Amino acid sequence: MHCRYDSDKPTLHANYFGPYAQFLCPWKAEGKEVSILEFGIGGFDEELKGGADLFTWSRFFPKAKIIIGVDISKKSFHVAPNVKMFQASQVDEKAVNEICEKYGPFDLIVDDGSHMVDHVIATFKLVWKCLKYDGLYVLEDSQSSYSEAAEGSKDLDANWTSMNFFKRLIDDQNFAEIAAYGNSYVPSIYAKELAGMHFYHNMVFIEKGDNKYPSSMVIAS
């Protein structure tokens, strides 16, 4: 289906289909009425081009409640009744908050937008509250973190990069264990909702849910 609509998801360096199938096929099997928000419609600045992912989501989830596409460029092609497109920057707090308030919360949020490092981090922070409990956040093309053209860095220790931002969330996910060992680590506001984190080639999947478990530390006698 991705190929039919000329989506790059199954054809890029790493096959994006596998990770998506793992998480989304169960939703499809149960006929879930999903709500989806995706940043980046495609087609660059051409008004009548793009939309491959929107068409794919619409066909894959025929019972979808709403599918939202947000792009910095204006898009004017025909889409299904349950698909809406908005022209806005993915870091336009006012515009994104209005979309979240009117159409959210969402089961799936995908960042396939500018891939600029500061945008990647800001977008996650902006829309995490718009993601449902038991929802899924997906970052595509996470390799931009290593690109200076995307304001990333070849220095793997550069703390401002998007990849290091998401790596730090792994510590947040384990905040109870860190505290149990006497570390003064202060977790982020996301820590108690980081139910699962999955890193794939050029992709990051984050499951939102309950992460308020106590430490499992066992002290040897």
PDB file of C-alpha atoms in Angstrom:
ATOM      1  CA  MET A   1       0.000   0.000   0.000  1.00  0.00           C
ATOM      2  CA  HIS A   2       2.871   2.363   0.781  1.00  0.00           C
ATOM      3  CA  CYS A   3       4.308   1.579  -2.651  1.00  0.00           C
ATOM      4  CA  ARG A   4       0.964   2.236  -4.322  1.00  0.00           C
ATOM      5  CA  TYR A   5       0.933   5.799  -3.007  1.00  0.00           C
ATOM      6  CA  ASP A   6       4.663   6.336  -3.587  1.00  0.00           C
ATOM      7  CA  SER A   7       5.509   6.533   0.099  1.00  0.00           C
ATOM      8  CA  ASP A   8       9.190   6.239   1.006  1.00  0.00           C
ATOM      9  CA  LYS A   9       8.487   4.184   4.140  1.00  0.00           C
ATOM     10  CA  PRO A  10       9.128   0.726   2.614  1.00  0.00           C
ATOM     11  CA  THR A  11      12.007   1.744   0.350  1.00  0.00           C
ATOM     12  CA  LEU A  12      14.453   3.830   2.392  1.00  0.00           C
ATOM     13  CA  HIS A  13      17.783   2.484   3.682  1.00  0.00           C
ATOM     14  CA  ALA A  14      16.044   0.676   6.507  1.00  0.00           C
ATOM     15  CA  ASN A  15      12.682  -0.817   5.745  1.00  0.00           C
ATOM     16  CA  TYR A  16      10.243   1.234   7.814  1.00  0.00           C
ATOM     17  CA  PHE A  17       7.431  -1.216   7.121  1.00  0.00           C
ATOM     18  CA  GLY A  18       8.548  -3.785   9.688  1.00  0.00           C
ATOM     19  CA  PRO A  19       8.477  -1.589  12.804  1.00  0.00           C
ATOM     20  CA  TYR A  20       5.237   0.071  11.724  1.00  0.00           C
ATOM     21  CA  ALA A  21       3.614  -3.312  11.070  1.00  0.00           C
ATOM     22  CA  GLN A  22       4.615  -4.586  14.495  1.00  0.00           C
ATOM     23  CA  PHE A  23       2.760  -1.804  16.266  1.00  0.00           C
ATOM     24  CA  LEU A  24      -0.056  -0.901  13.872  1.00  0.00           C
ATOM     25  CA  CYS A  25      -1.259  -4.245  12.511  1.00  0.00           C
ATOM     26  CA  PRO A  26      -2.857  -5.147  15.872  1.00  0.00           C
ATOM     27  CA  TRP A  27      -4.756  -1.851  15.743  1.00  0.00           C
ATOM     28  CA  LYS A  28      -5.975  -2.664  12.254  1.00  0.00           C
ATOM     29  CA  ALA A  29      -6.981  -6.194  13.265  1.00  0.00           C
ATOM     30  CA  GLU A  30      -9.210  -4.854  16.019  1.00  0.00           C
ATOM     31  CA  GLY A  31     -10.722  -2.223  13.711  1.00  0.00           C
ATOM     32  CA  LYS A  32      -9.500   0.604  15.892  1.00  0.00           C
ATOM     33  CA  GLU A  33     -10.894   4.051  15.100  1.00  0.00           C
ATOM     34  CA  VAL A  34      -7.536   5.741  15.261  1.00  0.00           C
ATOM     35  CA  SER A  35      -6.654   9.411  15.339  1.00  0.00           C
ATOM     36  CA  ILE A  36      -3.386  10.264  13.582  1.00  0.00           C
ATOM     37  CA  LEU A  37      -1.252  13.405  13.449  1.00  0.00           C
ATOM     38  CA  GLU A  38       1.695  13.485  11.048  1.00  0.00           C
ATOM     39  CA  PHE A  39       4.153  16.327  10.514  1.00  0.00           C
ATOM     40  CA  GLY A  40       5.419  16.455   6.944  1.00  0.00           C
ATOM     41  CA  ILE A  41       3.043  15.813   4.039  1.00  0.00           C
ATOM     42  CA  GLY A  42       5.716  15.469   1.371  1.00  0.00           C
ATOM     43  CA  GLY A  43       6.084  16.934  -2.094  1.00  0.00           C
ATOM     44  CA  PHE A  44       8.314  19.702  -0.747  1.00  0.00           C
ATOM     45  CA  ASP A  45       6.905  23.127  -1.758  1.00  0.00           C
ATOM     46  CA  GLU A  46       4.756  21.831  -4.636  1.00  0.00           C
ATOM     47  CA  GLU A  47       1.131  22.495  -3.744  1.00  0.00           C
ATOM     48  CA  LEU A  48      -0.339  19.557  -5.665  1.00  0.00           C
ATOM     49  CA  LYS A  49       2.238  16.953  -4.673  1.00  0.00           C
ATOM     50  CA  GLY A  50       2.722  14.832  -1.571  1.00  0.00           C
ATOM     51  CA  GLY A  51       0.253  13.089   0.695  1.00  0.00           C
ATOM     52  CA  ALA A  52       1.515   9.531   0.227  1.00  0.00           C
ATOM     53  CA  ASP A  53       1.394   8.776   3.939  1.00  0.00           C
ATOM     54  CA  LEU A  54      -2.006  10.407   4.389  1.00  0.00           C
ATOM     55  CA  PHE A  55      -3.483   8.279   1.607  1.00  0.00           C
ATOM     56  CA  THR A  56      -1.834   5.198   3.094  1.00  0.00           C
ATOM     57  CA  TRP A  57      -3.159   5.832   6.598  1.00  0.00           C
ATOM     58  CA  SER A  58      -6.637   6.416   5.189  1.00  0.00           C
ATOM     59  CA  ARG A  59      -6.643   3.087   3.340  1.00  0.00           C
ATOM     60  CA  PHE A  60      -4.930   1.116   6.092  1.00  0.00           C
ATOM     61  CA  PHE A  61      -7.298   2.429   8.768  1.00  0.00           C
ATOM     62  CA  PRO A  62     -10.666   2.746   6.969  1.00  0.00           C
ATOM     63  CA  LYS A  63     -12.372   3.409  10.312  1.00  0.00           C
ATOM     64  CA  ALA A  64      -9.940   6.166  11.282  1.00  0.00           C
ATOM     65  CA  LYS A  65     -11.617   8.929  13.238  1.00  0.00           C
ATOM     66  CA  ILE A  66      -9.318  11.652  11.917  1.00  0.00           C
ATOM     67  CA  ILE A  67      -6.015  11.871  10.055  1.00  0.00           C
ATOM     68  CA  ILE A  68      -4.186  15.193  10.218  1.00  0.00           C
ATOM     69  CA  GLY A  69      -1.258  16.247   8.050  1.00  0.00           C
ATOM     70  CA  VAL A  70       0.765  19.362   8.873  1.00  0.00           C
ATOM     71  CA  ASP A  71       3.283  20.867   6.453  1.00  0.00           C
ATOM     72  CA  ILE A  72       5.192  24.130   6.181  1.00  0.00           C
ATOM     73  CA  SER A  73       4.058  24.354   2.541  1.00  0.00           C
ATOM     74  CA  LYS A  74       0.502  24.779   1.299  1.00  0.00           C
ATOM     75  CA  LYS A  75      -1.173  21.618  -0.022  1.00  0.00           C
ATOM     76  CA  SER A  76      -4.384  21.665  -2.046  1.00  0.00           C
ATOM     77  CA  PHE A  77      -4.997  18.193  -3.474  1.00  0.00           C
ATOM     78  CA  HIS A  78      -8.081  16.068  -2.824  1.00  0.00           C
ATOM     79  CA  VAL A  79      -8.079  13.825   0.242  1.00  0.00           C
ATOM     80  CA  ALA A  80     -10.599  11.543   1.954  1.00  0.00           C
ATOM     81  CA  PRO A  81     -13.292  13.107   4.164  1.00  0.00           C
ATOM     82  CA  ASN A  82     -11.544  11.997   7.355  1.00  0.00           C
ATOM     83  CA  VAL A  83      -8.229  13.560   6.283  1.00  0.00           C
ATOM     84  CA  LYS A  84      -7.390  17.204   6.921  1.00  0.00           C
ATOM     85  CA  MET A  85      -4.288  19.174   5.945  1.00  0.00           C
ATOM     86  CA  PHE A  86      -2.944  22.284   7.626  1.00  0.00           C
ATOM     87  CA  GLN A  87      -0.193  24.658   6.590  1.00  0.00           C
ATOM     88  CA  ALA A  88       1.977  25.430   9.595  1.00  0.00           C
ATOM     89  CA  SER A  89       5.429  24.960  10.996  1.00  0.00           C
ATOM     90  CA  GLN A  90       5.693  21.916  13.205  1.00  0.00           C
ATOM     91  CA  VAL A  91       7.063  24.168  15.945  1.00  0.00           C
ATOM     92  CA  ASP A  92       4.336  26.809  15.655  1.00  0.00           C
ATOM     93  CA  GLU A  93       3.046  26.400  19.187  1.00  0.00           C
ATOM     94  CA  LYS A  94      -0.213  28.282  18.609  1.00  0.00           C
ATOM     95  CA  ALA A  95      -1.142  26.387  15.433  1.00  0.00           C
ATOM     96  CA  VAL A  96      -0.196  22.966  16.788  1.00  0.00           C
ATOM     97  CA  ASN A  97      -2.017  23.556  20.072  1.00  0.00           C
ATOM     98  CA  GLU A  98      -5.157  24.549  18.160  1.00  0.00           C
ATOM     99  CA  ILE A  99      -4.980  21.323  16.146  1.00  0.00           C
ATOM    100  CA  CYS A 100      -4.472  19.283  19.305  1.00  0.00           C
ATOM    101  CA  GLU A 101      -7.344  20.960  21.103  1.00  0.00           C
ATOM    102  CA  LYS A 102      -9.757  20.519  18.197  1.00  0.00           C
ATOM    103  CA  TYR A 103      -8.819  17.042  16.942  1.00  0.00           C
ATOM    104  CA  GLY A 104      -6.730  15.388  19.646  1.00  0.00           C
ATOM    105  CA  PRO A 105      -5.709  13.482  21.560  1.00  0.00           C
ATOM    106  CA  PHE A 106      -4.087  11.194  19.006  1.00  0.00           C
ATOM    107  CA  ASP A 107      -3.298   7.482  18.963  1.00  0.00           C
ATOM    108  CA  LEU A 108      -0.354   7.972  16.622  1.00  0.00           C
ATOM    109  CA  ILE A 109       1.891  10.991  16.137  1.00  0.00           C
ATOM    110  CA  VAL A 110       4.578  10.859  13.445  1.00  0.00           C
ATOM    111  CA  ASP A 111       7.379  13.392  13.021  1.00  0.00           C
ATOM    112  CA  ASP A 112       8.446  13.204   9.377  1.00  0.00           C
ATOM    113  CA  GLY A 113       8.833  16.959   9.126  1.00  0.00           C
ATOM    114  CA  SER A 114      11.889  19.144   8.687  1.00  0.00           C
ATOM    115  CA  HIS A 115      14.250  16.744  10.522  1.00  0.00           C
ATOM    116  CA  MET A 116      16.104  19.774  11.889  1.00  0.00           C
ATOM    117  CA  VAL A 117      17.469  18.822  15.287  1.00  0.00           C
ATOM    118  CA  ASP A 118      15.865  21.695  17.200  1.00  0.00           C
ATOM    119  CA  HIS A 119      12.528  21.021  15.479  1.00  0.00           C
ATOM    120  CA  VAL A 120      12.666  17.321  16.351  1.00  0.00           C
ATOM    121  CA  ILE A 121      13.157  18.027  20.045  1.00  0.00           C
ATOM    122  CA  ALA A 122      10.677  20.920  20.170  1.00  0.00           C
ATOM    123  CA  THR A 123       7.997  18.910  18.376  1.00  0.00           C
ATOM    124  CA  PHE A 124       8.218  16.029  20.836  1.00  0.00           C
ATOM    125  CA  LYS A 125       7.934  18.428  23.767  1.00  0.00           C
ATOM    126  CA  LEU A 126       5.045  20.279  22.144  1.00  0.00           C
ATOM    127  CA  VAL A 127       2.832  17.320  21.257  1.00  0.00           C
ATOM    128  CA  TRP A 128       3.540  14.738  23.948  1.00  0.00           C
ATOM    129  CA  LYS A 129       0.509  16.034  25.842  1.00  0.00           C
ATOM    130  CA  CYS A 130      -1.555  15.496  22.663  1.00  0.00           C
ATOM    131  CA  LEU A 131      -0.713  11.788  22.556  1.00  0.00           C
ATOM    132  CA  LYS A 132      -3.189   9.374  24.127  1.00  0.00           C
ATOM    133  CA  TYR A 133      -2.251   7.042  26.925  1.00  0.00           C
ATOM    134  CA  ASP A 134      -1.377   3.780  25.113  1.00  0.00           C
ATOM    135  CA  GLY A 135      -0.526   5.911  22.069  1.00  0.00           C
ATOM    136  CA  LEU A 136       2.593   5.767  19.908  1.00  0.00           C
ATOM    137  CA  TYR A 137       5.056   8.523  19.000  1.00  0.00           C
ATOM    138  CA  VAL A 138       7.274   7.928  15.967  1.00  0.00           C
ATOM    139  CA  LEU A 139      10.321   9.890  14.849  1.00  0.00           C
ATOM    140  CA  GLU A 140      11.432   9.119  11.311  1.00  0.00           C
ATOM    141  CA  ASP A 141      14.865   9.843   9.831  1.00  0.00           C
ATOM    142  CA  SER A 142      16.529  10.130  13.215  1.00  0.00           C
ATOM    143  CA  GLN A 143      19.897  10.046  11.426  1.00  0.00           C
ATOM    144  CA  SER A 144      19.578  13.811  10.923  1.00  0.00           C
ATOM    145  CA  SER A 145      20.907  14.087  14.475  1.00  0.00           C
ATOM    146  CA  TYR A 146      24.377  13.377  13.087  1.00  0.00           C
ATOM    147  CA  SER A 147      24.122  15.925  10.261  1.00  0.00           C
ATOM    148  CA  GLU A 148      25.566  19.398  10.644  1.00  0.00           C
ATOM    149  CA  ALA A 149      23.241  20.512   7.836  1.00  0.00           C
ATOM    150  CA  ALA A 150      20.342  19.678  10.176  1.00  0.00           C
ATOM    151  CA  GLU A 151      22.101  21.465  13.060  1.00  0.00           C
ATOM    152  CA  GLY A 152      23.183  18.125  14.473  1.00  0.00           C
ATOM    153  CA  SER A 153      26.717  16.986  15.145  1.00  0.00           C
ATOM    154  CA  LYS A 154      29.188  14.252  14.261  1.00  0.00           C
ATOM    155  CA  ASP A 155      30.276  14.457  17.895  1.00  0.00           C
ATOM    156  CA  LEU A 156      28.365  11.650  19.591  1.00  0.00           C
ATOM    157  CA  ASP A 157      28.691  13.426  22.943  1.00  0.00           C
ATOM    158  CA  ALA A 158      27.086  16.675  21.743  1.00  0.00           C
ATOM    159  CA  ASN A 159      24.284  17.043  24.262  1.00  0.00           C
ATOM    160  CA  TRP A 160      22.045  19.237  22.104  1.00  0.00           C
ATOM    161  CA  THR A 161      21.376  16.663  19.383  1.00  0.00           C
ATOM    162  CA  SER A 162      18.036  14.956  18.957  1.00  0.00           C
ATOM    163  CA  MET A 163      19.518  11.475  19.333  1.00  0.00           C
ATOM    164  CA  ASN A 164      21.071  12.361  22.669  1.00  0.00           C
ATOM    165  CA  PHE A 165      17.758  13.873  23.753  1.00  0.00           C
ATOM    166  CA  PHE A 166      16.043  10.537  23.133  1.00  0.00           C
ATOM    167  CA  LYS A 167      18.926   8.583  24.666  1.00  0.00           C
ATOM    168  CA  ARG A 168      18.434  10.567  27.873  1.00  0.00           C
ATOM    169  CA  LEU A 169      14.810   9.451  27.924  1.00  0.00           C
ATOM    170  CA  ILE A 170      16.096   5.906  28.457  1.00  0.00           C
ATOM    171  CA  ASP A 171      17.474   7.051  31.811  1.00  0.00           C
ATOM    172  CA  ASP A 172      14.171   8.802  32.486  1.00  0.00           C
ATOM    173  CA  GLN A 173      12.357   5.539  31.825  1.00  0.00           C
ATOM    174  CA  ASN A 174      14.502   3.915  34.525  1.00  0.00           C
ATOM    175  CA  PHE A 175      14.257   6.753  37.037  1.00  0.00           C
ATOM    176  CA  ALA A 176      13.046   4.469  39.839  1.00  0.00           C
ATOM    177  CA  GLU A 177      16.094   2.237  39.497  1.00  0.00           C
ATOM    178  CA  ILE A 178      18.483   5.187  39.368  1.00  0.00           C
ATOM    179  CA  ALA A 179      16.970   6.614  42.559  1.00  0.00           C
ATOM    180  CA  ALA A 180      17.116   3.220  44.267  1.00  0.00           C
ATOM    181  CA  TYR A 181      20.873   3.170  43.811  1.00  0.00           C
ATOM    182  CA  GLY A 182      21.189   6.537  45.542  1.00  0.00           C
ATOM    183  CA  ASN A 183      21.710   8.704  42.486  1.00  0.00           C
ATOM    184  CA  SER A 184      20.398  12.268  42.732  1.00  0.00           C
ATOM    185  CA  TYR A 185      19.182  12.102  39.111  1.00  0.00           C
ATOM    186  CA  VAL A 186      16.153  14.323  38.435  1.00  0.00           C
ATOM    187  CA  PRO A 187      13.898  12.778  35.751  1.00  0.00           C
ATOM    188  CA  SER A 188      12.051  14.781  33.133  1.00  0.00           C
ATOM    189  CA  ILE A 189       8.317  15.411  33.114  1.00  0.00           C
ATOM    190  CA  TYR A 190       7.953  12.527  30.624  1.00  0.00           C
ATOM    191  CA  ALA A 191       9.509   9.845  32.833  1.00  0.00           C
ATOM    192  CA  LYS A 192       6.348   8.396  34.376  1.00  0.00           C
ATOM    193  CA  GLU A 193       4.702   7.976  30.959  1.00  0.00           C
ATOM    194  CA  LEU A 194       7.569   6.337  29.038  1.00  0.00           C
ATOM    195  CA  ALA A 195       6.037   2.870  28.808  1.00  0.00           C
ATOM    196  CA  GLY A 196       8.309   1.687  26.008  1.00  0.00           C
ATOM    197  CA  MET A 197      11.167   2.942  23.852  1.00  0.00           C
ATOM    198  CA  HIS A 198      12.337   1.249  20.659  1.00  0.00           C
ATOM    199  CA  PHE A 199      15.256   2.319  18.470  1.00  0.00           C
ATOM    200  CA  TYR A 200      15.446   1.106  14.877  1.00  0.00           C
ATOM    201  CA  HIS A 201      17.642   2.101  11.950  1.00  0.00           C
ATOM    202  CA  ASN A 202      16.737   5.785  11.492  1.00  0.00           C
ATOM    203  CA  MET A 203      13.574   5.493  13.604  1.00  0.00           C
ATOM    204  CA  VAL A 204      12.511   5.942  17.211  1.00  0.00           C
ATOM    205  CA  PHE A 205       9.212   4.557  18.554  1.00  0.00           C
ATOM    206  CA  ILE A 206       7.978   5.682  21.974  1.00  0.00           C
ATOM    207  CA  GLU A 207       4.964   4.133  23.702  1.00  0.00           C
ATOM    208  CA  LYS A 208       3.075   6.364  26.102  1.00  0.00           C
ATOM    209  CA  GLY A 209       1.623   4.662  29.150  1.00  0.00           C
ATOM    210  CA  ASP A 210       2.185   3.787  32.785  1.00  0.00           C
ATOM    211  CA  ASN A 211       5.797   3.906  33.957  1.00  0.00           C
ATOM    212  CA  LYS A 212       5.246   4.511  37.650  1.00  0.00           C
ATOM    213  CA  TYR A 213       6.596   1.134  38.731  1.00  0.00           C
ATOM    214  CA  PRO A 214       8.746   0.951  41.864  1.00  0.00           C
ATOM    215  CA  SER A 215      12.343  -0.200  41.704  1.00  0.00           C
ATOM    216  CA  SER A 216      12.985  -3.897  41.170  1.00  0.00           C
ATOM    217  CA  MET A 217      16.398  -3.666  42.797  1.00  0.00           C
ATOM    218  CA  VAL A 218      17.427  -6.685  44.821  1.00  0.00           C
ATOM    219  CA  ILE A 219      20.223  -6.137  47.316  1.00  0.00           C
ATOM    220  CA  ALA A 220      22.427  -9.173  47.803  1.00  0.00           C
ATOM    221  CA  SER A 221      22.919 -10.208  51.419  1.00  0.00           C
TER     222      SER A 221
END
